[in-house]
Short mmCIF file of C-alpha atoms in Angstrom, two decimals:
data_model
loop_
_atom_site.label_atom_id
_atom_site.label_comp_id
_atom_site.label_asym_id
_atom_site.label_seq_id
_atom_site.Cartn_x
_atom_site.Cartn_y
_atom_site.Cartn_z
CA MET X 116 13.58 14.92 12.43
CA ALA X 117 11.00 15.32 15.23
CA MET X 118 8.37 12.35 15.01
CA LYS X 119 4.70 13.39 15.24
CA GLY X 120 2.55 10.85 17.47
CA THR X 121 3.49 9.43 20.54
CA ALA X 122 4.27 6.02 21.66
CA ALA X 123 0.57 5.25 21.51
CA ASN X 124 0.53 5.41 17.59
CA THR X 125 2.67 5.07 14.86
CA GLY X 126 2.60 7.07 12.07
CA ILE X 127 2.29 5.91 8.47
CA LEU X 128 2.97 7.12 5.09
CA LEU X 129 1.77 5.04 2.32
CA VAL X 130 2.66 6.36 -1.64
CA THR X 131 2.39 4.81 -4.60
CA ALA X 132 4.11 6.17 -8.06
CA ASN X 133 4.50 5.34 -11.46
CA VAL X 134 8.12 6.52 -11.96
CA GLY X 135 8.45 5.59 -15.85
CA SER X 136 8.81 9.07 -17.12
CA LEU X 137 11.77 9.57 -14.58
CA PHE X 138 14.07 7.05 -16.03
CA ASP X 139 13.12 8.20 -19.42
CA ASP X 140 14.55 11.80 -18.84
CA PRO X 141 16.39 11.46 -15.49
CA GLU X 142 18.03 14.62 -15.73
CA ASN X 143 15.11 17.05 -15.76
CA LEU X 144 12.72 14.96 -13.64
CA GLN X 145 14.43 13.20 -10.87
CA LYS X 146 15.31 16.09 -9.02
CA ASN X 147 11.79 17.41 -8.68
CA TRP X 148 10.40 14.34 -8.08
CA LEU X 149 12.57 13.67 -5.38
CA ARG X 150 12.19 17.14 -3.71
CA GLU X 151 8.29 16.89 -3.50
CA PHE X 152 8.84 13.55 -1.94
CA TYR X 153 11.17 14.55 0.69
CA GLN X 154 8.48 17.62 1.47
CA VAL X 155 5.75 14.96 2.04
CA VAL X 156 8.24 13.10 4.07
CA HIS X 157 9.03 16.02 5.90
CA THR X 158 5.61 17.23 6.65
CA HIS X 159 3.92 13.97 7.77
CA LYS X 160 6.94 12.41 9.51
CA PRO X 161 5.95 8.90 9.46
CA HIS X 162 7.79 6.11 11.47
CA PHE X 163 6.94 3.55 8.59
CA MET X 164 7.21 4.47 4.97
CA ALA X 165 6.17 2.70 2.34
CA LEU X 166 7.23 3.79 -1.61
CA HIS X 167 5.45 1.42 -4.16
CA CYS X 168 6.51 2.31 -7.80
CA GLN X 169 5.44 0.98 -11.17
CA GLU X 170 7.23 0.84 -14.21
CA PHE X 171 10.80 1.24 -12.58
CA GLY X 172 13.52 1.60 -14.77
CA GLY X 173 11.39 3.05 -17.44
CA LYS X 174 10.30 2.02 -20.87
CA ASN X 175 13.74 0.74 -21.48
CA TYR X 176 15.23 -1.11 -18.28
CA GLU X 177 18.63 -2.36 -19.51
CA ALA X 178 19.73 1.04 -20.65
CA SER X 179 18.60 3.12 -17.70
CA MET X 180 20.18 0.28 -15.22
CA SER X 181 22.73 3.45 -14.18
CA HIS X 182 20.17 5.64 -13.40
CA VAL X 183 17.79 3.04 -11.32
CA ASP X 184 21.43 2.77 -9.28
CA LYS X 185 21.71 6.20 -8.61
CA PHE X 186 17.90 6.92 -7.68
CA VAL X 187 18.18 3.63 -5.01
CA LYS X 188 21.30 5.16 -3.69
CA GLU X 189 19.74 8.78 -3.46
CA LEU X 190 16.70 7.18 -1.69
CA LEU X 191 18.52 5.05 0.67
CA SER X 192 21.31 7.97 1.65
CA SER X 193 20.15 11.10 1.00
CA ASP X 194 19.82 13.56 4.05
CA ALA X 195 16.42 13.81 3.75
CA MET X 196 15.95 10.30 5.08
CA LYS X 197 19.15 9.96 7.34
CA ASP X 198 16.75 8.80 10.33
CA TYR X 199 15.37 6.09 8.46
CA ASN X 200 18.29 3.61 9.68
CA ARG X 201 16.22 0.22 8.35
CA ALA X 202 15.08 -0.37 4.74
CA ARG X 203 14.04 -3.08 2.63
CA VAL X 204 13.78 -2.40 -1.28
CA TYR X 205 12.88 -4.87 -3.37
CA LEU X 206 13.35 -4.32 -7.38
CA ASP X 207 11.89 -6.46 -10.12
CA GLU X 208 15.02 -6.36 -12.43
CA ASN X 209 14.61 -9.40 -14.16
CA PHE X 210 13.78 -7.68 -17.44
CA LYS X 211 14.90 -10.58 -19.54
CA SER X 212 12.14 -12.63 -18.73
CA GLN X 213 9.43 -11.85 -20.37
CA GLU X 214 7.10 -14.39 -18.76
CA GLN X 215 7.97 -12.89 -15.29
CA PHE X 216 8.57 -9.41 -15.54
CA THR X 217 7.28 -7.07 -13.89
CA ALA X 218 8.65 -3.20 -13.28
CA LEU X 219 7.74 -3.17 -10.13
CA GLY X 220 9.96 -1.49 -7.25
CA SER X 221 8.74 -1.49 -3.18
CA PHE X 222 10.65 0.75 -0.66
CA TYR X 223 10.29 0.35 2.91
CA PHE X 224 11.52 2.76 5.54
CA LEU X 225 11.56 2.30 9.15
CA HIS X 226 12.44 5.18 11.51
CA GLU X 227 14.94 5.34 13.92
CA SER X 228 12.31 5.64 16.90
CA LEU X 229 10.22 2.92 15.67
CA LYS X 230 11.00 -0.21 17.85
CA ASN X 231 9.69 -4.28 17.66
CA ILE X 232 8.88 -4.38 13.66
CA TYR X 233 8.90 -7.51 12.08
CA GLN X 234 8.34 -8.96 8.70
CA PHE X 235 6.76 -11.74 7.52
CA ASP X 236 8.40 -14.76 5.68
CA PHE X 237 6.33 -16.36 3.61
CA LYS X 238 8.18 -19.69 3.33
CA ALA X 239 8.84 -20.12 6.47
CA LYS X 240 5.69 -18.50 7.76
CA LYS X 241 6.96 -16.30 10.59
CA TYR X 242 7.87 -13.38 11.43
CA LYS X 243 11.50 -12.14 11.54
CA LYS X 244 12.62 -9.09 13.23
CA VAL X 245 13.95 -6.09 10.94
CA THR X 246 17.25 -4.95 11.02
CA GLY X 247 19.91 -2.80 8.65
CA LYS X 248 18.77 -2.12 5.09
CA GLU X 249 18.74 -4.21 2.47
CA ILE X 250 18.20 -4.60 -1.45
CA TYR X 251 16.87 -7.35 -3.20
CA SER X 252 16.61 -7.45 -7.23
CA ASP X 253 16.65 -9.29 -9.85
CA THR X 254 14.66 -12.61 -9.28
CA LEU X 255 12.47 -12.00 -6.54
CA GLU X 256 10.80 -15.29 -7.08
CA SER X 257 13.27 -16.77 -4.78
CA THR X 258 12.72 -14.07 -2.00
CA PRO X 259 10.80 -15.73 0.60
CA MET X 260 9.68 -12.14 2.13
CA LEU X 261 7.88 -11.35 -0.19
CA GLU X 262 4.83 -13.44 -3.06
CA LYS X 263 5.38 -11.48 -6.60
CA GLU X 264 3.28 -12.51 -9.95
CA LYS X 265 2.73 -11.55 -13.05
CA PHE X 266 -0.58 -11.80 -14.40
CA PRO X 267 -1.32 -14.07 -17.10
CA GLN X 268 -0.61 -13.21 -20.54
CA ASP X 269 -4.12 -14.27 -21.80
CA TYR X 270 -5.43 -11.30 -19.47
CA PHE X 271 -4.40 -8.97 -21.97
CA PRO X 272 -3.35 -10.97 -25.18
CA GLU X 273 -3.31 -7.70 -27.24
CA CYS X 274 -0.14 -6.50 -25.46
CA LYS X 275 2.63 -9.01 -25.87
CA TRP X 276 4.92 -7.90 -23.25
CA SER X 277 2.49 -5.79 -20.63
CA ARG X 278 4.20 -5.64 -17.37
CA LYS X 279 1.67 -6.27 -15.07
CA GLY X 280 1.50 -7.61 -12.03
CA PHE X 281 1.90 -7.61 -8.43
CA ILE X 282 4.32 -7.56 -4.89
CA ARG X 283 2.75 -8.43 -1.94
CA THR X 284 4.54 -8.20 1.76
CA ARG X 285 3.41 -8.23 5.23
CA TRP X 286 4.06 -6.28 8.24
CA CYS X 287 3.73 -6.27 12.02
CA ILE X 288 4.11 -3.29 13.98
CA THR X 289 2.92 -2.63 17.56
CA ASP X 290 1.43 -5.80 17.21
CA CYS X 291 -0.61 -4.88 14.44
CA ALA X 292 0.08 -6.88 11.16
CA PHE X 293 -0.98 -6.03 7.76
CA ASP X 294 -0.15 -6.77 3.81
CA LEU X 295 1.20 -3.89 1.51
CA VAL X 296 0.44 -4.53 -2.12
CA ASN X 297 1.88 -3.50 -4.67
CA ILE X 298 0.12 -3.55 -7.76
CA HIS X 299 0.04 -2.42 -12.03
CA LEU X 300 -3.06 -3.08 -13.71
CA PHE X 301 -3.75 -2.93 -17.57
CA HIS X 302 -3.83 0.05 -19.35
CA ASP X 303 -6.42 1.14 -22.01
CA ALA X 304 -4.89 0.34 -25.15
CA SER X 305 -7.28 2.50 -27.46
CA ASN X 306 -9.45 5.10 -26.70
CA LEU X 307 -11.96 4.28 -29.56
CA VAL X 308 -12.52 0.99 -28.16
CA ALA X 309 -13.16 2.36 -24.78
CA TRP X 310 -15.84 4.66 -26.14
CA GLU X 311 -17.34 1.78 -27.56
CA THR X 312 -18.78 -0.02 -24.85
CA SER X 313 -19.89 1.07 -20.95
CA PRO X 314 -18.10 -0.39 -19.40
CA SER X 315 -15.45 -0.40 -21.54
CA VAL X 316 -13.31 -3.93 -22.16
CA TYR X 317 -10.40 -2.63 -20.60
CA SER X 318 -12.41 -2.33 -17.75
CA GLY X 319 -13.39 -5.53 -17.70
CA ILE X 320 -9.81 -6.75 -17.86
CA ARG X 321 -9.10 -4.82 -14.99
CA HIS X 322 -11.61 -6.47 -12.95
CA LYS X 323 -10.53 -9.57 -13.61
CA ALA X 324 -6.95 -9.07 -12.47
CA LEU X 325 -7.92 -7.07 -9.52
CA SER X 326 -9.91 -9.67 -8.20
CA TYR X 327 -7.36 -12.06 -8.95
CA VAL X 328 -5.22 -10.26 -6.61
CA LEU X 329 -7.99 -10.15 -3.86
CA ASP X 330 -8.24 -14.08 -4.05
CA ARG X 331 -4.85 -14.92 -3.52
CA ILE X 332 -3.80 -12.25 -0.43
CA ILE X 333 -7.27 -13.53 1.05
CA ASP X 334 -6.75 -17.54 0.52
CA GLN X 335 -6.36 -19.94 3.32
CA ARG X 336 -2.69 -20.64 2.70
CA PHE X 337 -1.74 -17.42 5.40
CA GLU X 338 -3.84 -16.43 8.37
CA ARG X 339 -6.05 -13.41 7.28
CA VAL X 340 -4.72 -10.19 7.83
CA SER X 341 -5.97 -6.37 7.09
CA TYR X 342 -4.45 -5.11 3.55
CA PHE X 343 -3.50 -1.87 1.93
CA VAL X 344 -3.47 -2.12 -1.79
CA PHE X 345 -1.78 0.84 -3.65
CA GLY X 346 -0.17 0.99 -6.84
CA ASP X 347 -1.35 2.10 -10.68
CA PHE X 348 -4.81 0.58 -11.06
CA ASN X 349 -5.06 2.60 -14.75
CA PHE X 350 -9.03 2.74 -13.39
CA ARG X 351 -10.29 5.10 -16.29
CA LEU X 352 -13.31 7.40 -16.21
CA ASP X 353 -16.23 5.54 -18.01
CA ALA X 354 -15.65 6.97 -21.27
CA LYS X 355 -18.65 6.76 -23.30
CA SER X 356 -20.60 8.24 -20.45
CA VAL X 357 -17.95 11.28 -20.16
CA VAL X 358 -17.68 11.85 -24.14
CA GLU X 359 -21.58 11.85 -24.00
CA THR X 360 -21.70 14.78 -21.00
CA LEU X 361 -18.85 16.61 -22.12
CA CYS X 362 -20.05 16.65 -25.63
CA ALA X 363 -24.01 16.40 -25.15
CA LYS X 364 -24.54 19.30 -27.68
CA ALA X 365 -22.34 18.40 -30.47
CA THR X 366 -22.28 16.92 -33.50
CA MET X 367 -20.15 13.63 -34.19
CA GLN X 368 -18.46 12.75 -37.57
CA THR X 369 -16.38 9.33 -38.25
CA VAL X 370 -13.36 9.30 -40.24
CA ARG X 371 -12.67 6.19 -41.47
CA ALA X 372 -9.37 4.42 -42.95
CA ALA X 373 -9.74 4.34 -46.87
CA ASP X 374 -8.11 0.68 -47.21
CA THR X 375 -9.85 -1.29 -44.13
CA ASN X 376 -13.09 1.13 -43.48
CA GLU X 377 -11.60 0.74 -39.70
CA VAL X 378 -12.73 4.03 -37.06
CA VAL X 379 -10.05 5.98 -36.86
CA LYS X 380 -11.21 9.29 -35.58
CA LEU X 381 -14.43 10.72 -34.37
CA ILE X 382 -14.47 14.63 -34.16
CA PHE X 383 -16.86 15.87 -31.95
CA ARG X 384 -18.51 19.63 -33.22
CA GLU X 385 -20.76 21.97 -31.73
CA SER X 386 -23.61 22.51 -33.26
CA ASP X 387 -23.41 26.19 -33.47
CA ASN X 388 -20.73 28.49 -32.96
CA ASP X 389 -19.47 28.08 -36.00
CA ARG X 390 -19.00 24.30 -35.19
CA LYS X 391 -16.04 24.67 -33.32
CA VAL X 392 -14.32 21.42 -32.72
CA MET X 393 -14.86 19.93 -28.94
CA LEU X 394 -13.29 16.96 -28.80
CA GLN X 395 -11.11 14.85 -31.12
CA LEU X 396 -10.88 10.94 -30.48
CA GLU X 397 -8.34 8.60 -32.01
CA LYS X 398 -6.59 5.56 -30.84
CA LYS X 399 -3.95 7.34 -28.65
CA LEU X 400 -5.17 10.55 -28.80
CA PHE X 401 -8.05 12.50 -26.04
CA ASP X 402 -8.13 16.09 -27.29
CA TYR X 403 -10.34 18.03 -25.11
CA PHE X 404 -10.94 21.98 -26.29
CA ASN X 405 -11.45 22.76 -22.53
CA GLN X 406 -8.97 21.13 -19.49
CA ASP X 407 -9.97 23.11 -16.97
CA VAL X 408 -13.05 20.80 -16.38
CA PHE X 409 -10.75 18.18 -15.46
CA ARG X 410 -8.98 20.81 -12.80
CA ASP X 411 -11.62 22.63 -11.48
CA ASN X 412 -12.58 21.67 -7.81
CA ASN X 413 -10.05 19.05 -8.65
CA GLY X 414 -12.06 17.49 -11.32
CA THR X 415 -14.57 16.46 -8.31
CA ALA X 416 -17.59 16.86 -11.24
CA LEU X 417 -16.20 13.80 -12.84
CA LEU X 418 -15.75 11.64 -10.31
CA GLU X 419 -19.35 10.19 -10.88
CA PHE X 420 -17.74 8.57 -13.95
CA ASP X 421 -15.25 6.79 -11.70
CA LYS X 422 -17.02 3.25 -11.52
CA GLU X 423 -14.18 1.09 -11.72
CA LEU X 424 -14.22 0.62 -8.39
CA SER X 425 -17.83 0.57 -7.35
CA VAL X 426 -17.90 -3.36 -7.96
CA PHE X 427 -15.27 -4.14 -5.20
CA LYS X 428 -17.23 -2.09 -2.61
CA ASP X 429 -17.72 -5.10 -0.37
CA LYS X 430 -14.05 -5.88 -0.50
CA LEU X 431 -12.39 -2.62 -0.91
CA TYR X 432 -12.76 0.85 0.70
CA GLU X 433 -11.32 4.10 -0.28
CA LEU X 434 -10.69 7.56 1.31
CA ASP X 435 -12.78 10.34 -0.31
CA ILE X 436 -10.60 11.78 -3.15
CA SER X 437 -10.13 15.68 -3.13
CA PHE X 438 -7.30 15.90 -5.70
CA PRO X 439 -7.22 16.33 -9.66
CA PRO X 440 -6.79 13.04 -11.65
CA SER X 441 -3.49 11.51 -11.18
CA TYR X 442 -2.45 10.65 -15.05
CA PRO X 443 -1.49 11.89 -17.66
CA TYR X 444 0.63 15.07 -17.26
CA SER X 445 2.59 16.42 -19.35
CA GLU X 446 6.41 15.40 -19.25
CA ASP X 447 7.61 18.78 -20.01
CA CYS X 448 8.82 20.09 -16.92
CA SER X 449 7.97 23.85 -17.73
CA GLN X 450 4.08 22.02 -18.01
CA GLY X 451 3.48 20.68 -14.28
CA MET X 452 -0.04 21.34 -14.14
CA GLN X 453 -0.99 20.47 -17.94
CA TYR X 454 -2.77 17.25 -19.27
CA MET X 455 -1.28 15.57 -22.24
CA ASN X 456 -4.25 14.99 -24.93
CA THR X 457 -3.42 11.20 -25.17
CA ARG X 458 -5.96 10.41 -22.51
CA CYS X 459 -9.28 11.56 -21.18
CA PRO X 460 -7.52 12.57 -17.25
CA ALA X 461 -8.42 9.81 -14.71
CA TRP X 462 -7.45 8.71 -11.11
CA CYS X 463 -5.31 5.79 -12.08
CA ASP X 464 -2.66 6.39 -9.19
CA ARG X 465 -4.64 4.95 -5.54
CA ILE X 466 -4.54 3.48 -2.39
CA LEU X 467 -7.44 1.18 -1.41
CA MET X 468 -7.82 -1.23 1.70
CA SER X 469 -10.06 -3.56 3.32
CA HIS X 470 -12.57 -2.83 5.53
CA SER X 471 -10.64 -3.64 8.24
CA ALA X 472 -7.51 -1.86 7.48
CA LYS X 473 -10.22 1.10 7.30
CA GLU X 474 -10.70 0.74 11.23
CA LEU X 475 -6.98 0.38 12.15
CA ILE X 476 -6.77 3.95 11.21
CA LEU X 477 -6.55 6.04 14.06
CA LYS X 478 -8.72 8.98 13.97
CA SER X 479 -7.92 11.72 15.73
CA GLU X 480 -9.59 13.52 18.86
CA ASN X 481 -8.51 16.95 18.13
CA ASP X 482 -8.76 19.34 15.57
CA GLU X 483 -5.67 18.48 14.09
CA LYS X 484 -5.85 16.76 10.37
CA GLN X 485 -4.47 13.81 11.23
CA VAL X 486 -5.64 11.20 7.97
CA VAL X 487 -4.72 13.02 4.70
CA TYR X 488 -5.33 11.33 1.26
CA ASP X 489 -3.90 13.41 -1.40
CA HIS X 490 -1.27 13.70 -4.63
CA ILE X 491 2.43 14.80 -4.61
CA GLY X 492 3.63 17.85 -6.72
CA PRO X 493 0.30 19.27 -7.79
CA ASN X 494 2.36 22.50 -9.42
CA VAL X 495 5.34 20.43 -10.66
CA CYS X 496 6.11 18.11 -13.36
CA MET X 497 6.35 14.76 -11.61
CA GLY X 498 6.04 12.75 -15.01
CA ASP X 499 2.92 11.89 -16.81
CA HIS X 500 1.70 10.73 -13.10
CA LYS X 501 1.57 12.56 -9.88
CA PRO X 502 2.11 10.27 -6.75
CA VAL X 503 -0.40 10.09 -4.61
CA PHE X 504 -0.12 9.30 -0.72
CA LEU X 505 -2.21 8.38 2.32
CA SER X 506 -1.08 9.43 5.68
CA PHE X 507 -2.20 8.05 8.78
CA ARG X 508 -1.68 6.56 12.48
CA ILE X 509 -2.38 3.33 14.14
CA ALA X 510 -2.91 2.27 17.51
CA ALA X 511 -0.69 -0.13 19.43
CA GLY X 512 -2.43 -3.45 19.23
CA ALA X 513 -4.98 -1.86 16.78
CA GLY X 514 -5.01 -5.33 14.83
CA LYS X 515 -4.80 -7.67 17.83
CA PRO X 516 -8.57 -8.42 17.54
CA ILE X 517 -8.28 -9.13 14.14
CA ALA X 518 -4.95 -10.66 13.21
CA ASN X 519 -4.11 -11.96 16.83
CA VAL X 520 -0.64 -11.33 15.68
CA HIS X 521 0.60 -11.53 19.55
CA LYS X 522 0.31 -15.35 19.23
CA CYS X 523 1.26 -15.92 15.36
CA CYS X 524 4.54 -14.03 15.81
CA VAL X 525 7.57 -16.27 15.78
CA VAL X 526 10.67 -13.76 15.83
CA GLN X 527 13.95 -15.19 14.42
#
């Protein structure tokens, strides 16, 4: 595989993918998913590639173990990846420990042309040269090459067995050090609850968890470096604002449970036009009559309701979004562009970075587009989430003024 770039810069590809659907229906979904993933690799030809997976193994990990092994083997040995002669794979397979299980999987691939790449040992506080292919699984807590935590149970008490947390690794490439954080934040448990307030109670829970992660990766235990945080943030559009906008001329009917008087359904009807139903809202139903609004011009008209990242603007940066909401897509293989009517479509899957990481991205001096932020498999069923990727280049030594890596590297 001919590589893009020169000795002066290094091609980087970061991918985030909630892959739970792939293990619930592996026969139909994995082949398509891998084909689309390999196509992105072939197009961008990175020297270093990071794939952050959430819900790895699906909803029933124990029953999916054989599919997990097959998926990992395929990624490591496929012809499409043959030029990546070094790899690190970290799989949280400790599903029997509800206190620690996150279902996160982090894959890192190094091209044979890439020299002098090191990974940080958090226990020894030293960088170690990366050689060969290694897989770590089960109890990742004992692995010194990463930091892993599951969020405390009291962050989201109504979801007893929530598998949300983060895995952090640190890398040094051409004297440039950066952290890569695989993250999975809390979902919206009920559309009705999310609709009640602006911002929603779930937005507040995600804010708390993301703040916890950011505090951890910039604390005083280790030297500060640039960082990329990418995963399933479960960021949602501000439900109250979206509904009020989509149904501005509608009348609302409230349906309550006969025994508890609890609101179980909201029905929004047009004031005229034979009182046509525009939106039906239940705990796990968001049935809007016209899905085109989420797809037209990549849904950019709805970006004004994507507000959860704004409170972190002093710590996190994101390139402009130019792809449609990444969730919740139909899991029907014949419906690759169709959204399910379970949730309001939203940009859940994101690649965020520190402001110093933004400066590391090499801006092209010619007309060729060097920085690409997009989704994978726009016309193909990839499961309920479309993977999202960021392709860019970093210049040799770009991180020196930030991290002084050349001084802190101790290679073993």
